[in-house]
Rosetta silent file (secondary structure, phi, psi, omega in degrees, C-alpha in Angstrom):
SEQUENCE: GDRERARAAARKALELLPDDRLQAAQAHAVLGNTADDDDRDERLTHYDKAVELAPGDKDIRRARGLFHLLAENFDKARADLEAAIEADPEDASLQEALGLSLMMGDKLEAAQEAFDRALKLEPDSASALLQRARLRALRGDRPEAIADLDRAIGIAPDEALLLVLRARIHQQSGDSDRAAADLERVLTKTPDHPAALELRGLIAADRQDYASAIRDFRRLVSQRQDDVV
SCORE:     score description
SCORE:     0.000 S_00000001
   1 L     0.000  179.909 -177.828    0.032   -0.012   -0.004 S_00000001
   2 H   -55.013  -41.630 -176.146    0.956    3.760    0.083 S_00000001
   3 H   -61.116  -46.449 -179.897    2.398    3.359    3.576 S_00000001
   4 H   -70.280  -33.048  175.450    4.794    0.649    2.579 S_00000001
   5 H   -65.198  -41.551 -179.210    5.873    2.513   -0.599 S_00000001
   6 H   -66.615  -37.640  175.794    6.554    5.580    1.456 S_00000001
   7 H   -70.190  -39.634  175.466    8.691    3.610    3.950 S_00000001
   8 H   -63.308  -41.042 -179.442   10.635    1.929    1.110 S_00000001
   9 H   -67.422  -35.195 -178.121   11.332    5.262   -0.523 S_00000001
  10 H   -70.407  -36.503  175.418   12.501    6.724    2.773 S_00000001
  11 H   -64.988  -38.840 -179.716   14.859    3.792    3.354 S_00000001
  12 H   -67.025  -36.091  179.502   16.197    4.134   -0.196 S_00000001
  13 H   -67.853  -34.283  179.005   16.909    7.853    0.340 S_00000001
  14 H   -66.893  -34.013 -177.921   18.873    6.995    3.501 S_00000001
  15 H   -72.616  -42.349 -172.891   20.939    4.512    1.453 S_00000001
  16 H   -84.574  -26.116 -174.873   21.538    6.864   -1.500 S_00000001
  17 L  -130.962   56.913 -178.035   21.968   10.191    0.268 S_00000001
  18 L   -66.339  -22.768 -178.890   23.474    9.459    3.630 S_00000001
  19 L   -91.856   -7.257 -178.864   25.455   12.745    3.705 S_00000001
  20 L   -92.236  100.058 -171.404   22.487   14.968    2.801 S_00000001
  21 H   -61.904  -43.637 -178.160   21.371   15.907    6.335 S_00000001
  22 H   -64.969  -44.488  178.898   18.023   17.452    5.305 S_00000001
  23 H   -62.493  -42.655 -179.230   17.058   14.566    3.026 S_00000001
  24 H   -67.520  -38.082  176.255   18.074   12.082    5.660 S_00000001
  25 H   -61.113  -42.270 -177.689   16.079   14.030    8.328 S_00000001
  26 H   -71.337  -37.142  176.876   13.007   14.033    6.112 S_00000001
  27 H   -64.271  -39.792  177.444   13.389   10.244    5.443 S_00000001
  28 H   -69.165  -33.387  178.730   13.527    9.532    9.240 S_00000001
  29 H   -65.534  -34.672 -179.299   10.449   11.753    9.715 S_00000001
  30 H   -67.898  -41.668 -179.138    8.608    9.747    7.073 S_00000001
  31 H   -69.409  -33.178  175.805    9.592    6.502    8.828 S_00000001
  32 H   -71.760  -34.586  177.931    8.463    7.890   12.100 S_00000001
  33 H   -70.462  -28.386 -172.774    5.062    9.075   10.688 S_00000001
  34 H  -103.441    0.314  176.592    4.441    5.735    9.047 S_00000001
  35 L   -63.984  160.296 -178.628    5.592    3.431   11.856 S_00000001
  36 L   -62.260  138.695 -174.115    2.915    1.315   13.569 S_00000001
  37 L   -60.908  -30.529 -179.141    0.875    3.437   16.005 S_00000001
  38 L   -84.155   -7.166 -179.366    1.625    1.020   18.888 S_00000001
  39 L  -101.218   73.524 -175.809    5.367    1.047   18.225 S_00000001
  40 H   -65.515  -34.417  178.408    6.183    4.276   20.031 S_00000001
  41 H   -59.729  -45.824  177.024    9.828    3.438   20.430 S_00000001
  42 H   -62.258  -48.290 -178.307   10.412    3.156   16.714 S_00000001
  43 H   -57.247  -46.693 -175.845    8.534    6.312   16.010 S_00000001
  44 H   -68.471  -38.029  177.548   10.442    8.266   18.615 S_00000001
  45 H   -57.057  -44.180  179.382   13.808    6.924   17.489 S_00000001
  46 H   -68.859  -44.439 -178.935   13.184    8.179   13.928 S_00000001
  47 H   -59.257  -44.273  175.609   11.857   11.515   15.141 S_00000001
  48 H   -60.856  -42.597  176.055   14.864   12.045   17.377 S_00000001
  49 H   -63.665  -42.510  177.953   17.247   11.263   14.522 S_00000001
  50 H   -60.514  -41.323  177.191   15.372   13.604   12.282 S_00000001
  51 H   -68.269  -37.268  175.133   15.637   16.451   14.773 S_00000001
  52 H   -58.851  -37.640 -177.088   19.258   15.690   15.355 S_00000001
  53 H   -79.999  -34.353 -174.801   19.926   15.991   11.637 S_00000001
  54 L  -138.448   69.648 -174.032   17.671   19.059   11.010 S_00000001
  55 L   -68.604  -16.204  177.715   16.895   20.791   14.289 S_00000001
  56 L   -97.465    4.213  176.336   15.574   23.966   12.640 S_00000001
  57 L   -75.314  117.813 -175.509   13.154   22.266   10.299 S_00000001
  58 H   -58.940  -44.066 -176.998    9.660   23.341   11.115 S_00000001
  59 H   -69.664  -34.119  179.565    7.850   20.268    9.862 S_00000001
  60 H   -73.925  -40.736  173.935   10.161   17.878   11.624 S_00000001
  61 H   -66.748  -35.671  172.499    9.864   19.697   14.932 S_00000001
  62 H   -61.216  -45.601 -178.140    6.065   19.717   14.463 S_00000001
  63 H   -60.967  -45.033 -179.415    5.930   16.004   13.841 S_00000001
  64 H   -71.716  -35.696  178.419    7.913   15.181   17.008 S_00000001
  65 H   -59.944  -43.006  177.366    5.965   17.781   18.970 S_00000001
  66 H   -68.472  -35.758  177.092    2.604   16.271   18.037 S_00000001
  67 H   -58.879  -49.599  177.703    3.997   12.816   18.866 S_00000001
  68 H   -60.260  -38.771  179.841    4.920   14.086   22.383 S_00000001
  69 H   -61.252  -46.481 -179.907    1.550   15.751   22.649 S_00000001
  70 H   -68.003  -28.266  176.673   -0.377   12.557   21.921 S_00000001
  71 L   -84.435    1.175  177.385    1.930   10.717   24.417 S_00000001
  72 L    65.214   32.260  171.098    1.015   13.389   26.987 S_00000001
  73 L   -96.062   70.313 -166.955    4.717   14.516   27.300 S_00000001
  74 H   -62.490  -39.946  179.666    3.510   18.105   27.392 S_00000001
  75 H   -63.410  -40.607 -176.732    6.855   19.833   28.293 S_00000001
  76 H   -72.505  -38.817  178.930    8.703   18.002   25.428 S_00000001
  77 H   -61.604  -45.543 -176.027    5.797   18.822   23.046 S_00000001
  78 H   -64.441  -39.078  176.705    5.964   22.427   23.988 S_00000001
  79 H   -60.768  -42.292  179.405    9.753   22.618   23.409 S_00000001
  80 H   -69.288  -43.240 -179.284    9.385   21.157   19.905 S_00000001
  81 H   -69.604  -31.544  174.917    6.444   23.320   19.003 S_00000001
  82 H   -66.458  -37.595  174.422    8.161   26.470   20.228 S_00000001
  83 H   -63.116  -39.635  175.409   11.149   25.558   18.057 S_00000001
  84 H   -63.651  -44.108  179.224    8.854   25.120   15.113 S_00000001
  85 H   -61.539  -38.589  178.029    7.221   28.473   15.778 S_00000001
  86 H   -60.915  -36.127  177.696   10.630   30.186   15.947 S_00000001
  87 H   -71.967  -26.626 -179.125   11.135   28.868   12.378 S_00000001
  88 L  -155.485   86.153 -176.546    7.695   30.180   11.256 S_00000001
  89 L   -69.582  -11.899  179.614    5.900   32.446   13.731 S_00000001
  90 L   -90.850    7.813  179.172    3.014   32.920   11.135 S_00000001
  91 L   -85.000  100.670 -174.892    1.822   29.319   11.247 S_00000001
  92 H   -64.268  -32.287 -178.728   -1.495   29.428   12.952 S_00000001
  93 H   -66.798  -36.423 -179.364   -1.728   25.603   13.300 S_00000001
  94 H   -68.131  -38.061  174.028    1.565   25.580   15.271 S_00000001
  95 H   -59.142  -46.711 -175.719    0.224   28.289   17.618 S_00000001
  96 H   -63.108  -46.521 -177.631   -2.945   26.249   18.116 S_00000001
  97 H   -64.352  -41.648  176.875   -0.926   23.031   18.856 S_00000001
  98 H   -60.034  -40.121  175.946    1.231   24.950   21.312 S_00000001
  99 H   -61.873  -35.798  179.260   -1.813   26.225   23.041 S_00000001
 100 H   -68.648  -41.561  179.787   -3.166   22.678   23.313 S_00000001
 101 H   -67.288  -34.539  177.821    0.067   21.457   24.870 S_00000001
 102 H   -69.160  -44.174  179.935   -0.014   24.331   27.379 S_00000001
 103 H   -62.048  -44.327  179.771   -3.626   23.759   28.243 S_00000001
 104 H   -67.574  -26.460  173.313   -3.135   20.079   28.739 S_00000001
 105 L   -88.214   10.612  174.675   -0.088   20.880   30.920 S_00000001
 106 L    68.053   28.126  177.595   -2.232   23.142   33.070 S_00000001
 107 L  -109.672   83.676 -165.646   -0.558   26.363   31.931 S_00000001
 108 H   -77.937  -38.086 -178.549   -3.803   28.094   31.175 S_00000001
 109 H   -69.476  -41.061  173.288   -2.841   31.692   30.780 S_00000001
 110 H   -60.065  -40.569  177.124    0.001   30.869   28.354 S_00000001
 111 H   -58.310  -45.026  179.593   -2.423   28.598   26.508 S_00000001
 112 H   -59.956  -38.678  179.718   -4.891   31.475   26.132 S_00000001
 113 H   -68.606  -38.307  176.860   -2.157   33.650   24.630 S_00000001
 114 H   -61.770  -46.442  177.812   -1.226   30.909   22.140 S_00000001
 115 H   -64.428  -38.601  173.287   -4.836   30.500   21.047 S_00000001
 116 H   -59.217  -40.865 -179.291   -5.174   34.265   20.699 S_00000001
 117 H   -67.142  -40.362  178.505   -2.212   34.286   18.423 S_00000001
 118 H   -58.318  -43.257 -177.221   -3.517   31.462   16.426 S_00000001
 119 H   -76.735  -26.585  173.357   -6.862   33.265   15.904 S_00000001
 120 H   -67.907  -32.444 -179.143   -5.181   36.505   15.116 S_00000001
 121 H   -86.304  -23.779 -179.742   -3.369   34.731   12.283 S_00000001
 122 L  -146.521   82.896 -173.543   -6.497   32.719   11.176 S_00000001
 123 L   -66.034  -20.913  179.349   -9.650   34.279   12.557 S_00000001
 124 L  -100.773   27.867  177.234  -11.940   31.681   10.896 S_00000001
 125 L   -86.006  106.817 -178.881  -10.296   28.644   12.331 S_00000001
 126 H   -63.531  -34.454 -176.187  -13.088   26.596   13.868 S_00000001
 127 H   -72.116  -35.427  176.784  -10.667   24.255   15.588 S_00000001
 128 H   -68.008  -40.103  174.257   -8.749   27.101   17.220 S_00000001
 129 H   -64.019  -34.013  175.231  -12.060   28.639   18.452 S_00000001
 130 H   -63.450  -45.744 -176.030  -13.009   25.231   19.836 S_00000001
 131 H   -69.568  -34.250  177.637   -9.853   24.915   21.776 S_00000001
 132 H   -69.339  -37.434  177.759  -10.082   28.498   23.146 S_00000001
 133 H   -65.294  -39.929  173.050  -13.682   27.809   24.135 S_00000001
 134 H   -56.666  -46.618  179.190  -12.549   24.676   25.970 S_00000001
 135 H   -65.307  -38.679  175.589   -9.989   26.638   27.793 S_00000001
 136 H   -64.027  -38.574  178.823  -12.410   29.439   28.711 S_00000001
 137 H   -60.442  -45.639  178.230  -14.848   26.864   29.951 S_00000001
 138 H   -57.408  -36.425 -175.712  -12.078   25.382   32.170 S_00000001
 139 L   -84.430   -0.370  179.555  -11.331   28.847   33.554 S_00000001
 140 L    85.571    7.796 -178.593  -14.989   29.374   34.333 S_00000001
 141 L   -91.121   69.982 -171.321  -15.499   32.034   31.551 S_00000001
 142 H   -67.895  -42.249 -179.739  -18.722   30.469   30.211 S_00000001
 143 H   -62.093  -36.687  178.079  -20.043   33.559   28.275 S_00000001
 144 H   -67.565  -40.616  176.395  -16.687   33.920   26.492 S_00000001
 145 H   -60.866  -49.134  177.189  -16.659   30.161   25.755 S_00000001
 146 H   -54.475  -44.659 -178.685  -20.200   30.387   24.321 S_00000001
 147 H   -56.706  -51.341  178.979  -19.125   33.362   22.204 S_00000001
 148 H   -57.099  -42.856 -176.937  -16.252   31.381   20.706 S_00000001
 149 H   -68.868  -37.362  173.228  -18.462   28.404   20.062 S_00000001
 150 H   -55.158  -44.469  178.540  -21.089   30.675   18.400 S_00000001
 151 H   -63.899  -49.034 -179.063  -18.371   31.807   16.029 S_00000001
 152 H   -63.349  -39.424  175.746  -17.097   28.338   15.359 S_00000001
 153 H   -63.801  -35.825  176.497  -20.580   27.008   14.732 S_00000001
 154 H   -66.289  -25.310  178.426  -21.207   29.793   12.248 S_00000001
 155 H   -87.165  -39.016 -177.727  -18.128   28.530   10.387 S_00000001
 156 L  -131.538   79.437 -170.863  -18.818   24.776   10.731 S_00000001
 157 L   -66.920  -17.460 -175.784  -22.576   24.532   11.485 S_00000001
 158 L  -107.987    8.800 -176.803  -22.795   20.719   11.365 S_00000001
 159 L   -77.710  106.087 -174.430  -19.771   19.945   13.518 S_00000001
 160 H   -57.930  -41.194 -175.476  -21.111   17.710   16.333 S_00000001
 161 H   -56.404  -41.484 -178.163  -18.204   18.369   18.645 S_00000001
 162 H   -64.454  -49.383 -174.347  -18.886   22.137   18.638 S_00000001
 163 H   -67.589  -40.512 -176.253  -22.642   21.662   19.236 S_00000001
 164 H   -67.819  -41.830  179.298  -22.181   19.116   22.043 S_00000001
 165 H   -63.982  -42.403  176.209  -19.667   21.350   23.859 S_00000001
 166 H   -62.370  -36.856 -178.841  -22.041   24.359   23.580 S_00000001
 167 H   -70.052  -37.057  178.030  -24.862   22.293   24.832 S_00000001
 168 H   -61.251  -41.811 -176.043  -22.735   21.087   27.797 S_00000001
 169 H   -71.546  -38.090  173.250  -21.842   24.709   28.753 S_00000001
 170 H   -57.455  -45.467 -179.360  -25.490   25.797   28.350 S_00000001
 171 H   -62.718  -42.786  177.803  -26.524   22.924   30.606 S_00000001
 172 H   -66.992  -24.363  177.754  -23.888   23.860   33.234 S_00000001
 173 L   -90.002    2.542  177.536  -25.168   27.414   33.093 S_00000001
 174 L    89.684    4.253 -179.658  -28.763   26.341   33.767 S_00000001
 175 L   -99.590   75.777 -175.051  -30.028   26.876   30.277 S_00000001
 176 H   -70.250  -21.354 -178.733  -31.395   23.398   29.451 S_00000001
 177 H   -70.773  -43.706  174.495  -33.583   24.559   26.655 S_00000001
 178 H   -66.772  -36.189  178.523  -30.648   25.893   24.567 S_00000001
 179 H   -65.532  -41.047  177.864  -28.664   22.782   25.486 S_00000001
 180 H   -60.561  -43.315 -179.040  -31.502   20.558   24.336 S_00000001
 181 H   -61.207  -41.107  177.949  -31.786   22.494   21.029 S_00000001
 182 H   -66.104  -42.247 -179.235  -28.150   21.926   20.268 S_00000001
 183 H   -65.319  -33.584  174.894  -28.338   18.259   21.059 S_00000001
 184 H   -61.983  -35.958  176.672  -31.375   17.855   18.803 S_00000001
 185 H   -65.230  -39.520 -179.718  -29.329   19.286   15.952 S_00000001
 186 H   -71.063  -45.816 -173.074  -26.639   16.687   16.530 S_00000001
 187 H   -75.541  -20.720  172.177  -29.014   13.751   17.086 S_00000001
 188 H   -66.686  -34.693  179.435  -31.158   14.557   14.000 S_00000001
 189 H   -90.521  -34.076 -174.516  -28.073   13.954   11.893 S_00000001
 190 L  -135.003   84.728 -172.648  -26.327   11.319   14.042 S_00000001
 191 L   -61.678  -24.471 -176.940  -29.017    9.517   16.074 S_00000001
 192 L  -107.509   25.149  179.930  -26.484    7.441   18.020 S_00000001
 193 L   -60.529  118.223 -170.995  -24.006   10.140   18.888 S_00000001
 194 H   -67.120  -44.206 -176.884  -22.789    8.901   22.374 S_00000001
 195 H   -69.000  -36.786  176.842  -21.970   12.257   24.028 S_00000001
 196 H   -67.136  -43.895  175.794  -25.233   13.831   22.756 S_00000001
 197 H   -59.476  -43.833 -174.920  -27.282   10.893   23.937 S_00000001
 198 H   -66.751  -46.358 -175.443  -25.648   10.863   27.453 S_00000001
 199 H   -67.750  -39.241  178.785  -26.094   14.661   27.856 S_00000001
 200 H   -66.038  -32.886  175.832  -29.722   14.597   26.629 S_00000001
 201 H   -62.199  -43.757 -179.252  -30.406   11.759   29.051 S_00000001
 202 H   -64.070  -42.321  179.620  -28.940   13.809   31.921 S_00000001
 203 H   -65.906  -40.235  179.902  -31.040   16.836   30.986 S_00000001
 204 H   -64.711  -42.450 -179.564  -34.204   14.705   30.754 S_00000001
 205 H   -63.388  -42.391 -178.614  -33.458   13.209   34.295 S_00000001
 206 H   -61.902  -29.404  179.252  -32.886   16.755   35.679 S_00000001
 207 L   -85.133    0.953 -177.237  -36.310   17.629   34.215 S_00000001
 208 L    63.118   25.849  171.300  -37.790   14.485   35.863 S_00000001
 209 L   -93.468   72.903 -169.235  -38.622   13.134   32.384 S_00000001
 210 H   -65.267  -34.161 -179.971  -37.454    9.737   33.454 S_00000001
 211 H   -63.376  -44.323  177.018  -38.974    7.909   30.444 S_00000001
 212 H   -63.269  -43.098 -177.764  -36.875   10.033   27.987 S_00000001
 213 H   -61.413  -48.972 -179.758  -33.828    9.671   30.193 S_00000001
 214 H   -62.666  -34.162  179.444  -34.138    5.894   30.275 S_00000001
 215 H   -63.550  -44.715 -174.908  -34.703    5.713   26.540 S_00000001
 216 H   -72.163  -39.713  178.996  -31.447    7.634   25.829 S_00000001
 217 H   -69.557  -32.690  175.691  -29.430    5.676   28.443 S_00000001
 218 H   -69.031  -41.559  175.662  -30.662    2.373   27.024 S_00000001
 219 H   -62.115  -38.401 -177.472  -29.637    3.360   23.521 S_00000001
 220 H   -69.280  -42.729  178.392  -26.264    4.407   24.878 S_00000001
 221 H   -65.250  -43.059  178.019  -25.780    1.130   26.839 S_00000001
 222 H   -60.729  -41.707  178.673  -26.831   -0.899   23.793 S_00000001
 223 H   -61.803  -41.082  179.484  -24.369    0.894   21.687 S_00000001
 224 H   -69.107  -33.647  177.677  -21.490    0.293   24.062 S_00000001
 225 H   -66.544  -37.480  176.654  -22.375   -3.432   24.197 S_00000001
 226 H   -64.345  -34.906  178.453  -22.264   -3.635   20.473 S_00000001
 227 H   -65.448  -34.787  178.540  -18.851   -2.017   20.505 S_00000001
 228 H   -67.518  -41.657 -179.411  -17.574   -4.642   22.953 S_00000001
 229 L   -66.439    0.000    0.000  -18.929   -7.446   20.789 S_00000001
């Protein structure tokens, strides 16, 4: 398949161009990107070699930074992403990824600044608006979080993740009607969406509409049993 062809081409590049540091670094990055997901040691070995060969390459530092982010090594992720940003301060996606590493590492003020920079560079980024909304909700700034989600939903009106997060914040703010309206939008398109079913069931229980709550929770449990099978 394409993955094996990419790996073969990367290995060939290492054989033919061993003294070309950038080409070798890019080949190691390809091998890291295409390694099995559960083989973290192989992936990290290739990313480390790529960074050793080309420490100032934005894409290579991004690749290792995202690897560290997924592995929940937030300080290492931040170091790589900051190095990538130094190479290209105008890359909004790097600023967003840096904000995510800071937020997950509980550095909320610095994360806010990174998301602000991302949105200054790319004001219509629904993903950056989503992450800043999550951060603002974490900090208890619910009206600001809702404002970001309103903007994001205006850009991506059918994105379930945005609608469910806005519904959750509405519910936490005591506005169950608006929460329910957002969940209906999700469940009309995706009737078995698990987060939407769970939240709608909780709202129904709070309203003492136990029949509706039981219906949603039964659908949710049935869905999870099917996943196990």
